[in-house]
Amino acid sequence: MVVGVGARTGVRAEEVLAAVDAVLPPRSGPVRLATLDTRAAEPGLREAAASRGWPLSGHPAAALVTVPVPTPSDRVAAAVGTASVAEAAALLTGGRLLVAKTVHGRVTVAVAEDADQPHLDADPDHPDADPDHPDTDRDHDVDLRHHGDVEATEGLVDLAVNVRAGTPPAWLRTVLHDAVDASAAYPDPRAARAAVAAAHGRPEAEVLLTAGAAETFTLLARALRPRRAVVVHPSFTEPEAALRAAGHAVERVLLAPPSYRLGDVPTDADLVVLGNPTNPTSVLHAAADVAALARPGRVLVVDEAFADTAPGEPESLAGRTDLPGLLVVRSLTKTWGLAGLRVGYALGPADLVAALAAQQPHWPVSAPALAALVACTTPAARAEAEAAAVALEADRAALLAALPPGVEVVGTPRASFVLLRVPGAARVRAQLRDRGWAVRRGDTFPGLSADHLRVAVRDPDTSRAFATALAEILVTGPQRRDPHPRPPGTAPTPDETS
Ligand SMILES: Cc1ncc(COP(=O)(O)O)c(C=O)c1O
């Protein structure tokens, strides 16, 4: 369904939602909102769309005026040029009008079939007709905003979040404490920007300092107006969530197990997002394969939040200035244990960096976060990170060696976590929790199933203890409650012993 929306300036999200809910037929299937381009930036409209995960598109008055509408209004025609924003926007794709425009206070809505998704039910071979096929807009099928932190509750050994254990190191905590002590002043980003630029051999204008890698995805969603945005999955879900929250339609390219090798990306995609190494598969794509996706007219976003977990960062594109539209996203969260500080950066062409910076609030990165950027880009800190990456390889090998039979390692892990396929993983995860272990569920990643679990690499003793718990659970099988428990001390019946 397309819901065409006309709204007054300052309209609130609840008004929009009440109007849409009043006219949407039951079991409407996927919904998207369409409106005038100048209205698409209206905060209430964006908030309404984001809260339901509905794509929101804005269309120029020049396009809307060409659409004949059944319920024209002279007043609207005089103000906007089209005789009904709601009906013209709903009918723009050429579908049938299902609900003519109705006015709900400051909001006018009309509903039409989405001619871009014409035969969902009629054509069983159409990929959109398959509810398990996750690469379309209608597949708001998973909670993109679920992350491992909600699984790592207090008292459990945390294998759900991939932050390096034992971090931040003492010297970094001292840096942070000193920065907090000096926090009366507003943050000055110059030293941090210079440090990051020097570490990657790039001009300062190509460095964007951010409150964590996640901020970059929101900035991209706000700054860009992609015609065809593609996110390569399975991968970290925030880029897609941020794009959708800003009203952009997102297409998913699903990589196939077990290699998760980079596949075909639509040639006309003007925004492509992928991770390297990829969370949750731990697969490290060859730099040449990733670089081959860059082209003029496209923004290629490579999330390298885990790049420094691979010794030597062999496939990083952070230093590449020759690739058009390449934006590399980095984070201090994982290696330095700074998830709560919110600190990262992005590297890309100066004009793109400037466009993203224009979307940031003033003073976006705190003084302690800036101090961390300076401290973690020194040669000594980089050597420490490299040593941690080397040690991680041995720790990962110990984890893989300890895993019990029946557990499949999916993909070739190259980062600080491994992706496992365990039949009945939902039950296994629950039983692991009972025994004190938190692992990350897989089924909230597009392309993975309820049989997937992601497990962080820890020291070998921890990994072996985890593997023992996992083996016991797999041997025991499902633990069912006996519906007819025998009182203690009574003899088993013949049936029970047979
Ligand atoms: C692949 C990936 N990118 C980015 C992030 C977010 O990083 P930050 O804490 O810097 O926002 C995460 C966090 O889980 C991640 O897994």
Coordinates of C-alpha atoms and ligand atoms in Angstrom, one line a residue:
M1 CA 0.0 0.0 0.0
V2 CA 1.1 3.6 -0.6
V3 CA -0.4 6.1 1.8
G4 CA -0.3 9.5 0.3
V5 CA 0.0 12.2 3.0
G6 CA -0.6 15.9 2.9
A7 CA 0.3 17.6 6.2
R8 CA 0.6 21.1 7.6
T9 CA 3.9 22.4 8.9
G10 CA 4.5 21.4 12.5
V11 CA 2.3 18.3 12.4
R12 CA 3.0 15.8 15.2
A13 CA 3.8 12.1 14.6
E14 CA 0.7 11.0 16.6
E15 CA -1.6 13.1 14.3
V16 CA 0.0 11.4 11.2
L17 CA -0.3 7.9 12.7
A18 CA -3.9 8.5 13.8
A19 CA -4.8 9.6 10.3
V20 CA -3.1 6.7 8.6
D21 CA -4.5 4.1 11.0
A22 CA -8.0 5.5 10.4
V23 CA -7.8 4.7 6.7
L24 CA -5.5 1.7 6.3
P25 CA -7.4 -1.4 5.4
P26 CA -6.9 -4.4 7.7
R27 CA -4.0 -6.8 6.8
S28 CA -2.6 -4.1 4.4
G29 CA 0.8 -5.8 3.9
P30 CA 3.8 -3.5 3.5
V31 CA 3.1 0.1 3.8
R32 CA 5.0 3.1 2.6
L33 CA 4.3 6.8 2.9
A34 CA 4.6 9.3 0.0
T35 CA 4.3 13.0 0.1
L36 CA 5.5 16.3 -1.3
D37 CA 9.3 16.6 -1.3
T38 CA 9.3 19.7 0.8
R39 CA 7.1 17.9 3.4
A40 CA 9.2 14.8 3.6
A41 CA 11.6 16.6 5.9
E42 CA 8.8 17.5 8.3
P43 CA 9.9 16.0 11.7
G44 CA 6.5 14.7 12.6
L45 CA 6.1 12.8 9.4
R46 CA 9.6 11.4 9.6
E47 CA 9.0 10.3 13.2
A48 CA 5.7 8.7 12.3
A49 CA 7.3 6.7 9.4
A50 CA 10.3 5.7 11.5
S51 CA 8.2 4.5 14.4
R52 CA 6.5 2.0 12.2
G53 CA 9.4 1.2 10.0
W54 CA 7.6 2.6 6.9
P55 CA 9.7 4.0 4.1
L56 CA 8.8 7.7 3.4
S57 CA 9.4 9.2 0.0
G58 CA 9.1 12.9 -1.0
H59 CA 8.2 13.8 -4.6
P60 CA 8.5 17.1 -6.4
A61 CA 5.3 19.1 -7.1
A62 CA 6.2 18.9 -10.8
A63 CA 5.8 15.1 -10.6
L64 CA 2.6 15.2 -8.5
V65 CA 0.9 17.7 -10.8
T66 CA 1.0 15.2 -13.7
V67 CA -1.1 12.6 -11.7
P68 CA -4.9 12.9 -12.3
V69 CA -6.7 12.9 -8.9
P70 CA -10.3 11.9 -8.2
T71 CA -10.9 14.4 -5.4
P72 CA -9.3 17.7 -6.6
S73 CA -9.1 20.8 -4.4
D74 CA -8.7 24.3 -5.9
R75 CA -7.1 25.6 -2.7
V76 CA -4.4 22.9 -2.7
A77 CA -3.9 23.4 -6.4
A78 CA -3.3 27.0 -5.9
A79 CA -0.9 26.5 -3.0
V80 CA 1.1 23.5 -4.3
G81 CA 0.4 23.1 -7.9
T82 CA -1.3 19.7 -7.6
A83 CA -5.0 19.3 -6.8
S84 CA -4.4 16.8 -4.0
V85 CA -1.0 16.0 -2.5
A86 CA -2.4 12.9 -0.7
E87 CA -4.0 11.4 -3.7
A88 CA -1.4 12.3 -6.2
A89 CA 1.4 10.9 -4.0
A90 CA -0.6 7.7 -3.4
L91 CA -1.2 7.2 -7.1
L92 CA 2.2 8.2 -8.3
T93 CA 3.3 4.6 -9.0
G94 CA 0.2 4.0 -11.1
G95 CA -1.8 1.7 -8.6
R96 CA -5.5 1.7 -8.0
L97 CA -6.9 4.2 -5.5
L98 CA -8.4 2.2 -2.6
V99 CA -9.4 5.0 -0.2
A100 CA -10.0 8.5 -1.5
K101 CA -8.5 11.4 0.5
T102 CA -9.9 12.2 3.9
V103 CA -9.0 15.1 6.1
H104 CA -8.0 14.4 9.7
G105 CA -7.3 17.7 11.3
R106 CA -3.9 18.8 10.0
V107 CA -3.3 15.6 8.0
T108 CA -4.9 14.4 4.7
V109 CA -4.4 10.8 3.7
A110 CA -5.3 8.7 0.7
V111 CA -4.5 5.0 0.1
A112 CA -3.6 3.3 -3.2
E113 CA -2.2 -0.1 -4.2
D114 CA 1.6 0.0 -4.6
A115 CA 2.1 -0.6 -8.3
D116 CA 5.8 -1.2 -7.6
Q117 CA 4.8 -4.3 -5.7
P118 CA 1.9 -5.4 -7.9
H119 CA 1.4 -9.1 -7.6
L120 CA 2.5 -10.1 -4.1
D121 CA -0.1 -12.7 -3.7
A122 CA -0.8 -13.6 -7.3
D123 CA 2.7 -14.6 -8.5
P124 CA 4.2 -17.3 -6.3
D125 CA 7.5 -17.1 -8.1
H126 CA 7.9 -13.4 -7.3
P127 CA 10.5 -13.1 -4.6
D128 CA 8.3 -10.8 -2.7
A129 CA 5.7 -13.5 -2.5
D130 CA 7.9 -15.6 -0.3
P131 CA 7.6 -14.5 3.4
D132 CA 11.0 -16.0 4.1
H133 CA 12.8 -14.1 1.3
P134 CA 14.3 -11.2 3.2
D135 CA 15.7 -8.9 0.6
T136 CA 12.8 -6.5 0.0
D137 CA 11.2 -3.5 1.7
R138 CA 8.3 -5.6 3.0
D139 CA 10.7 -7.6 5.2
H140 CA 10.6 -5.5 8.2
D141 CA 10.8 -9.0 9.6
V142 CA 13.4 -8.6 12.2
D143 CA 14.2 -6.2 15.0
L144 CA 17.0 -4.3 13.4
R145 CA 17.6 -2.5 16.6
H146 CA 18.3 -5.6 18.6
H147 CA 22.0 -5.7 19.7
G148 CA 24.1 -8.0 21.9
D149 CA 24.2 -5.6 24.8
V150 CA 20.6 -6.5 25.8
E151 CA 21.6 -10.2 26.0
A152 CA 24.6 -9.6 28.2
T153 CA 22.8 -9.1 31.4
E154 CA 24.5 -8.8 34.7
G155 CA 25.9 -12.0 36.2
L156 CA 26.4 -13.7 32.9
V157 CA 29.7 -14.3 31.2
D158 CA 29.4 -12.0 28.2
L159 CA 30.0 -13.7 24.9
A160 CA 27.2 -11.6 23.3
V161 CA 29.1 -8.3 22.9
N162 CA 32.3 -8.2 21.0
V163 CA 34.2 -5.7 23.0
R164 CA 37.7 -6.9 23.8
A165 CA 37.9 -8.3 27.4
G166 CA 39.9 -6.5 30.0
T167 CA 39.6 -3.1 28.3
P168 CA 40.0 -0.2 28.5
P169 CA 43.6 -0.6 29.6
A170 CA 44.8 1.3 32.7
W171 CA 46.8 3.9 30.7
L172 CA 43.7 4.7 28.7
R173 CA 41.6 5.0 31.8
T174 CA 44.1 7.6 33.1
V175 CA 43.8 9.6 29.8
L176 CA 40.0 9.5 30.2
H177 CA 40.1 10.6 33.8
D178 CA 42.4 13.5 33.0
A179 CA 40.1 14.5 30.2
V180 CA 37.1 14.4 32.5
D181 CA 39.0 16.6 35.0
A182 CA 39.5 19.1 32.2
S183 CA 35.9 19.0 31.0
A184 CA 35.0 22.6 31.9
A185 CA 36.1 23.6 28.4
Y186 CA 34.2 22.9 25.3
P187 CA 35.8 20.1 23.2
D188 CA 38.4 21.1 20.7
P189 CA 38.6 18.5 17.9
R190 CA 41.8 19.8 16.2
A191 CA 44.4 17.5 17.8
A192 CA 42.2 14.4 17.4
R193 CA 41.5 15.1 13.8
A194 CA 45.2 15.7 13.1
A195 CA 46.1 12.5 14.9
V196 CA 43.6 10.4 13.0
A197 CA 44.6 11.9 9.7
A198 CA 48.3 11.2 10.4
A199 CA 47.5 7.6 11.5
H200 CA 45.9 6.9 8.1
G201 CA 48.1 9.2 6.0
R202 CA 45.2 11.4 4.8
P203 CA 44.4 15.1 4.8
E204 CA 42.5 16.4 7.8
A205 CA 39.6 17.4 5.6
E206 CA 39.0 13.7 4.9
V207 CA 38.4 12.9 8.5
L208 CA 35.1 13.0 10.3
L209 CA 35.2 12.5 14.1
T210 CA 32.0 10.9 15.4
A211 CA 30.3 9.8 18.5
G212 CA 30.9 6.1 17.6
A213 CA 30.6 4.4 14.2
A214 CA 26.9 4.3 14.6
E215 CA 26.6 8.0 14.3
T216 CA 28.0 7.9 10.8
F217 CA 25.1 5.8 9.6
T218 CA 22.6 8.3 10.9
L219 CA 24.5 11.2 9.4
L220 CA 24.6 9.3 6.0
A221 CA 20.9 8.7 6.2
R222 CA 20.2 12.4 6.9
A223 CA 22.7 13.9 4.4
L224 CA 22.0 11.6 1.4
R225 CA 19.0 11.2 -0.8
P226 CA 19.8 7.8 -2.3
R227 CA 17.7 6.6 -5.3
R228 CA 18.7 3.0 -4.7
A229 CA 20.2 2.2 -1.3
V230 CA 21.6 -1.3 -0.9
V231 CA 22.8 -2.9 2.3
V232 CA 24.8 -6.1 2.0
H233 CA 23.7 -8.7 4.6
P234 CA 24.1 -10.5 6.9
S235 CA 25.7 -7.5 8.6
F236 CA 25.4 -5.0 11.4
T237 CA 21.9 -3.7 11.3
E238 CA 22.2 -0.1 12.3
P239 CA 23.0 1.2 8.8
E240 CA 19.7 -0.2 7.5
A241 CA 17.8 0.9 10.6
A242 CA 19.2 4.4 10.2
L243 CA 18.3 4.6 6.5
R244 CA 14.8 3.4 7.2
A245 CA 14.4 5.7 10.1
A246 CA 15.2 8.6 7.7
G247 CA 12.5 7.4 5.3
H248 CA 14.7 5.7 2.7
A249 CA 13.8 2.5 1.0
V250 CA 16.5 -0.1 1.5
E251 CA 17.3 -3.1 -0.6
R252 CA 19.1 -6.1 0.9
V253 CA 21.7 -8.1 -1.0
L254 CA 22.0 -11.4 0.9
L255 CA 25.4 -13.1 0.7
A256 CA 25.2 -16.9 0.7
P257 CA 26.8 -19.2 3.3
P258 CA 29.1 -20.8 3.9
S259 CA 31.6 -18.4 2.2
Y260 CA 29.5 -15.2 2.3
R261 CA 31.5 -14.1 -0.6
L262 CA 30.6 -10.7 -2.0
G263 CA 28.0 -11.1 -4.7
D264 CA 26.2 -9.0 -7.2
V265 CA 25.2 -5.5 -6.2
P266 CA 22.8 -3.7 -8.5
T267 CA 24.9 -1.6 -10.8
D268 CA 22.7 1.5 -10.4
A269 CA 22.8 1.4 -6.6
D270 CA 24.0 4.9 -5.6
L271 CA 24.5 3.9 -1.9
V272 CA 26.0 0.6 -0.9
V273 CA 26.8 -0.4 2.7
L274 CA 28.8 -3.4 3.8
G275 CA 31.0 -4.4 6.7
N276 CA 34.6 -5.7 6.6
P277 CA 35.3 -7.8 8.6
T278 CA 31.6 -8.5 8.8
N279 CA 29.5 -8.7 11.9
P280 CA 28.0 -11.3 12.4
T281 CA 29.7 -13.7 10.0
S282 CA 33.3 -12.7 11.0
V283 CA 34.2 -13.0 7.3
L284 CA 36.9 -10.7 5.9
H285 CA 36.4 -9.8 2.3
A286 CA 39.4 -9.2 0.0
A287 CA 40.1 -5.5 -0.3
A288 CA 40.1 -5.8 -4.1
D289 CA 36.5 -7.2 -4.1
V290 CA 35.3 -4.4 -1.9
A291 CA 37.2 -1.8 -3.9
A292 CA 35.6 -3.1 -7.1
L293 CA 32.2 -1.9 -5.7
A294 CA 33.3 1.7 -5.8
R295 CA 32.3 3.8 -8.8
P296 CA 31.5 7.4 -9.7
G297 CA 28.0 8.4 -8.6
R298 CA 27.9 5.9 -5.8
V299 CA 28.7 6.3 -2.1
L300 CA 30.3 3.0 -0.9
V301 CA 30.3 2.7 2.9
V302 CA 32.7 0.2 4.3
D303 CA 32.1 -0.4 8.0
E304 CA 35.5 -1.3 9.4
A305 CA 34.6 -1.2 13.1
F306 CA 36.4 -4.6 13.4
A307 CA 39.3 -3.9 11.0
D308 CA 41.9 -3.7 13.8
T309 CA 41.0 -7.2 15.0
A310 CA 42.8 -8.7 12.0
P311 CA 46.6 -8.4 12.4
G312 CA 48.0 -5.9 9.9
E313 CA 44.5 -4.9 8.8
P314 CA 45.3 -6.6 5.5
E315 CA 42.0 -5.8 3.8
S316 CA 41.4 -2.3 5.1
L317 CA 40.6 0.5 2.6
A318 CA 41.2 3.2 5.2
G319 CA 44.2 4.6 3.4
R320 CA 42.7 4.5 -0.1
T321 CA 42.0 8.0 -1.5
D322 CA 41.8 6.9 -5.1
L323 CA 38.4 5.2 -5.0
P324 CA 35.4 7.4 -5.8
G325 CA 32.7 7.8 -3.1
L326 CA 34.5 5.5 -0.6
L327 CA 33.6 6.2 3.0
V328 CA 35.4 4.0 5.6
V329 CA 33.8 3.9 9.0
R330 CA 36.0 3.1 12.1
S331 CA 35.3 2.7 15.8
L332 CA 37.3 2.7 19.0
T333 CA 34.6 0.7 20.7
K334 CA 35.8 -2.9 20.2
T335 CA 39.5 -2.9 20.6
W336 CA 39.7 -0.3 23.3
G337 CA 36.6 -1.1 25.3
L338 CA 35.0 2.3 24.8
A339 CA 31.4 1.3 23.9
G340 CA 30.1 3.7 26.5
L341 CA 32.3 6.6 25.5
R342 CA 30.9 6.8 22.0
V343 CA 33.9 7.4 19.8
G344 CA 34.8 6.7 16.2
Y345 CA 35.5 8.3 12.9
A346 CA 35.0 8.1 9.2
L347 CA 37.4 8.6 6.3
G348 CA 36.3 9.7 2.9
P349 CA 36.3 12.4 0.2
A350 CA 36.3 15.9 1.7
D351 CA 33.0 16.9 0.2
L352 CA 31.2 13.9 1.6
V353 CA 32.9 14.5 5.0
A354 CA 31.7 18.1 4.9
A355 CA 28.1 17.0 4.0
L356 CA 28.1 14.6 6.9
A357 CA 29.6 17.1 9.3
A358 CA 26.9 19.5 8.4
Q359 CA 24.3 17.1 9.9
Q360 CA 26.2 16.9 13.2
P361 CA 25.3 19.0 16.2
H362 CA 27.9 21.4 17.4
W363 CA 30.5 19.7 19.6
P364 CA 29.5 16.2 18.6
V365 CA 32.4 14.4 20.2
S366 CA 33.1 14.9 23.9
A367 CA 36.5 16.0 25.3
P368 CA 37.2 12.5 26.8
A369 CA 36.4 10.9 23.4
L370 CA 38.7 13.3 21.6
A371 CA 41.4 12.5 24.1
A372 CA 40.9 8.8 23.5
L373 CA 41.3 9.4 19.7
V374 CA 44.6 11.1 20.3
A375 CA 45.8 8.4 22.7
C376 CA 44.7 5.4 20.6
T377 CA 46.3 6.6 17.4
T378 CA 49.9 6.9 18.7
P379 CA 52.4 4.4 17.4
A380 CA 52.6 2.7 20.9
A381 CA 48.8 2.3 21.0
R382 CA 48.7 1.0 17.5
A383 CA 51.4 -1.6 18.4
E384 CA 49.3 -2.6 21.4
A385 CA 46.2 -3.1 19.2
E386 CA 48.3 -5.1 16.7
A387 CA 49.6 -7.4 19.5
A388 CA 46.0 -7.9 20.7
A389 CA 45.0 -8.8 17.2
V390 CA 47.8 -11.4 17.0
A391 CA 46.8 -12.9 20.4
L392 CA 43.2 -13.0 19.3
E393 CA 44.1 -15.4 16.4
A394 CA 45.4 -17.9 18.9
D395 CA 42.4 -17.4 21.2
R396 CA 40.0 -17.9 18.3
A397 CA 41.8 -21.1 17.3
A398 CA 41.4 -22.4 20.9
L399 CA 37.7 -21.6 20.8
L400 CA 37.2 -23.4 17.5
A401 CA 39.2 -26.4 18.6
A402 CA 37.1 -26.7 21.8
L403 CA 33.6 -26.6 20.1
P404 CA 31.7 -29.9 20.4
P405 CA 30.4 -32.0 17.6
G406 CA 27.1 -30.9 16.2
V407 CA 28.2 -27.2 16.1
E408 CA 29.0 -25.9 12.7
V409 CA 31.3 -22.9 12.3
V410 CA 29.8 -20.8 9.4
G411 CA 32.2 -18.9 7.2
T412 CA 35.9 -18.5 7.9
P413 CA 36.1 -16.3 11.1
R414 CA 38.7 -13.5 10.9
A415 CA 37.4 -11.2 13.7
S416 CA 36.8 -11.3 17.4
F417 CA 33.7 -13.5 17.2
V418 CA 32.6 -16.6 15.4
L419 CA 29.2 -17.4 13.8
L420 CA 27.9 -20.9 14.7
R421 CA 25.0 -23.0 13.4
V422 CA 23.5 -25.0 16.2
P423 CA 20.2 -26.8 15.6
G424 CA 17.7 -25.6 18.1
A425 CA 19.8 -22.6 18.9
A426 CA 17.0 -20.7 20.6
R427 CA 16.7 -23.5 23.2
V428 CA 20.5 -23.8 23.5
R429 CA 20.8 -20.1 24.1
A430 CA 18.2 -20.2 26.8
Q431 CA 20.0 -23.1 28.5
L432 CA 23.3 -21.4 28.2
R433 CA 21.8 -18.4 30.0
D434 CA 20.6 -20.8 32.8
R435 CA 24.2 -21.9 33.1
G436 CA 25.5 -18.3 33.2
W437 CA 26.5 -17.7 29.6
A438 CA 25.3 -14.9 27.3
V439 CA 25.6 -15.4 23.5
R440 CA 24.2 -13.4 20.7
R441 CA 21.1 -14.6 18.9
G442 CA 21.4 -14.8 15.2
D443 CA 17.8 -14.5 14.0
T444 CA 17.7 -10.7 14.2
F445 CA 20.3 -10.5 11.4
P446 CA 18.7 -10.5 7.9
G447 CA 19.9 -13.7 6.2
L448 CA 20.4 -15.7 9.4
S449 CA 18.0 -18.0 11.1
A450 CA 17.0 -19.2 14.6
D451 CA 19.7 -21.8 14.3
H452 CA 22.5 -19.2 14.4
L453 CA 24.5 -18.0 17.4
R454 CA 27.3 -15.5 17.5
V455 CA 30.0 -16.0 20.1
A456 CA 32.7 -13.7 21.1
V457 CA 36.3 -14.9 21.3
R458 CA 37.7 -14.8 24.8
D459 CA 40.8 -16.3 26.5
P460 CA 41.2 -20.1 26.0
D461 CA 40.1 -21.1 29.5
T462 CA 36.8 -19.2 29.2
S463 CA 36.3 -20.6 25.7
R464 CA 36.8 -24.1 26.9
A465 CA 34.5 -23.7 29.8
F466 CA 31.9 -22.3 27.4
A467 CA 32.4 -25.2 25.0
T468 CA 31.9 -27.7 27.9
A469 CA 28.6 -26.1 28.8
L470 CA 27.6 -26.1 25.2
A471 CA 28.5 -29.8 24.8
E472 CA 26.5 -30.8 27.9
I473 CA 23.5 -29.0 26.6
L474 CA 23.7 -30.6 23.2
V475 CA 24.2 -34.1 24.7
T476 CA 21.3 -33.6 27.1
G477 CA 18.9 -32.4 24.4
P478 CA 15.7 -30.5 25.1
Q479 CA 15.0 -30.4 28.9
R480 CA 11.3 -31.1 29.1
R481 CA 9.3 -30.9 32.3
D482 CA 7.8 -34.2 33.2
P483 CA 4.1 -33.8 33.2
H484 CA 3.6 -36.7 35.8
P485 CA 6.5 -36.4 38.2
R486 CA 7.0 -39.4 40.5
P487 CA 7.1 -38.6 44.2
P488 CA 10.6 -39.1 45.6
G489 CA 11.3 -42.6 47.0
T490 CA 8.5 -44.3 44.9
A491 CA 9.4 -47.1 42.6
P492 CA 9.3 -46.6 38.8
T493 CA 6.4 -48.2 37.0
P494 CA 7.1 -50.8 34.4
D495 CA 6.5 -48.2 31.7
E496 CA 9.1 -46.0 33.1
T497 CA 11.8 -48.7 33.1
S498 CA 11.1 -50.1 29.6
Ligands
LIG1 C1 30.1 -3.9 12.6 C2 29.8 -2.8 13.6 N1 29.9 -1.5 13.2 C3 29.6 -0.5 14.1 C4 29.3 -0.8 15.4 C5 29.0 0.3 16.3 O1 30.2 0.8 16.7 P1 30.2 2.1 17.7 O2 30.1 1.6 19.1 O3 31.5 2.8 17.4 O4 29.0 3.0 17.3 C6 29.1 -2.1 15.8 C7 28.7 -2.4 17.2 O5 28.3 -3.5 17.5 C8 29.4 -3.2 14.9 O6 29.2 -4.4 15.2

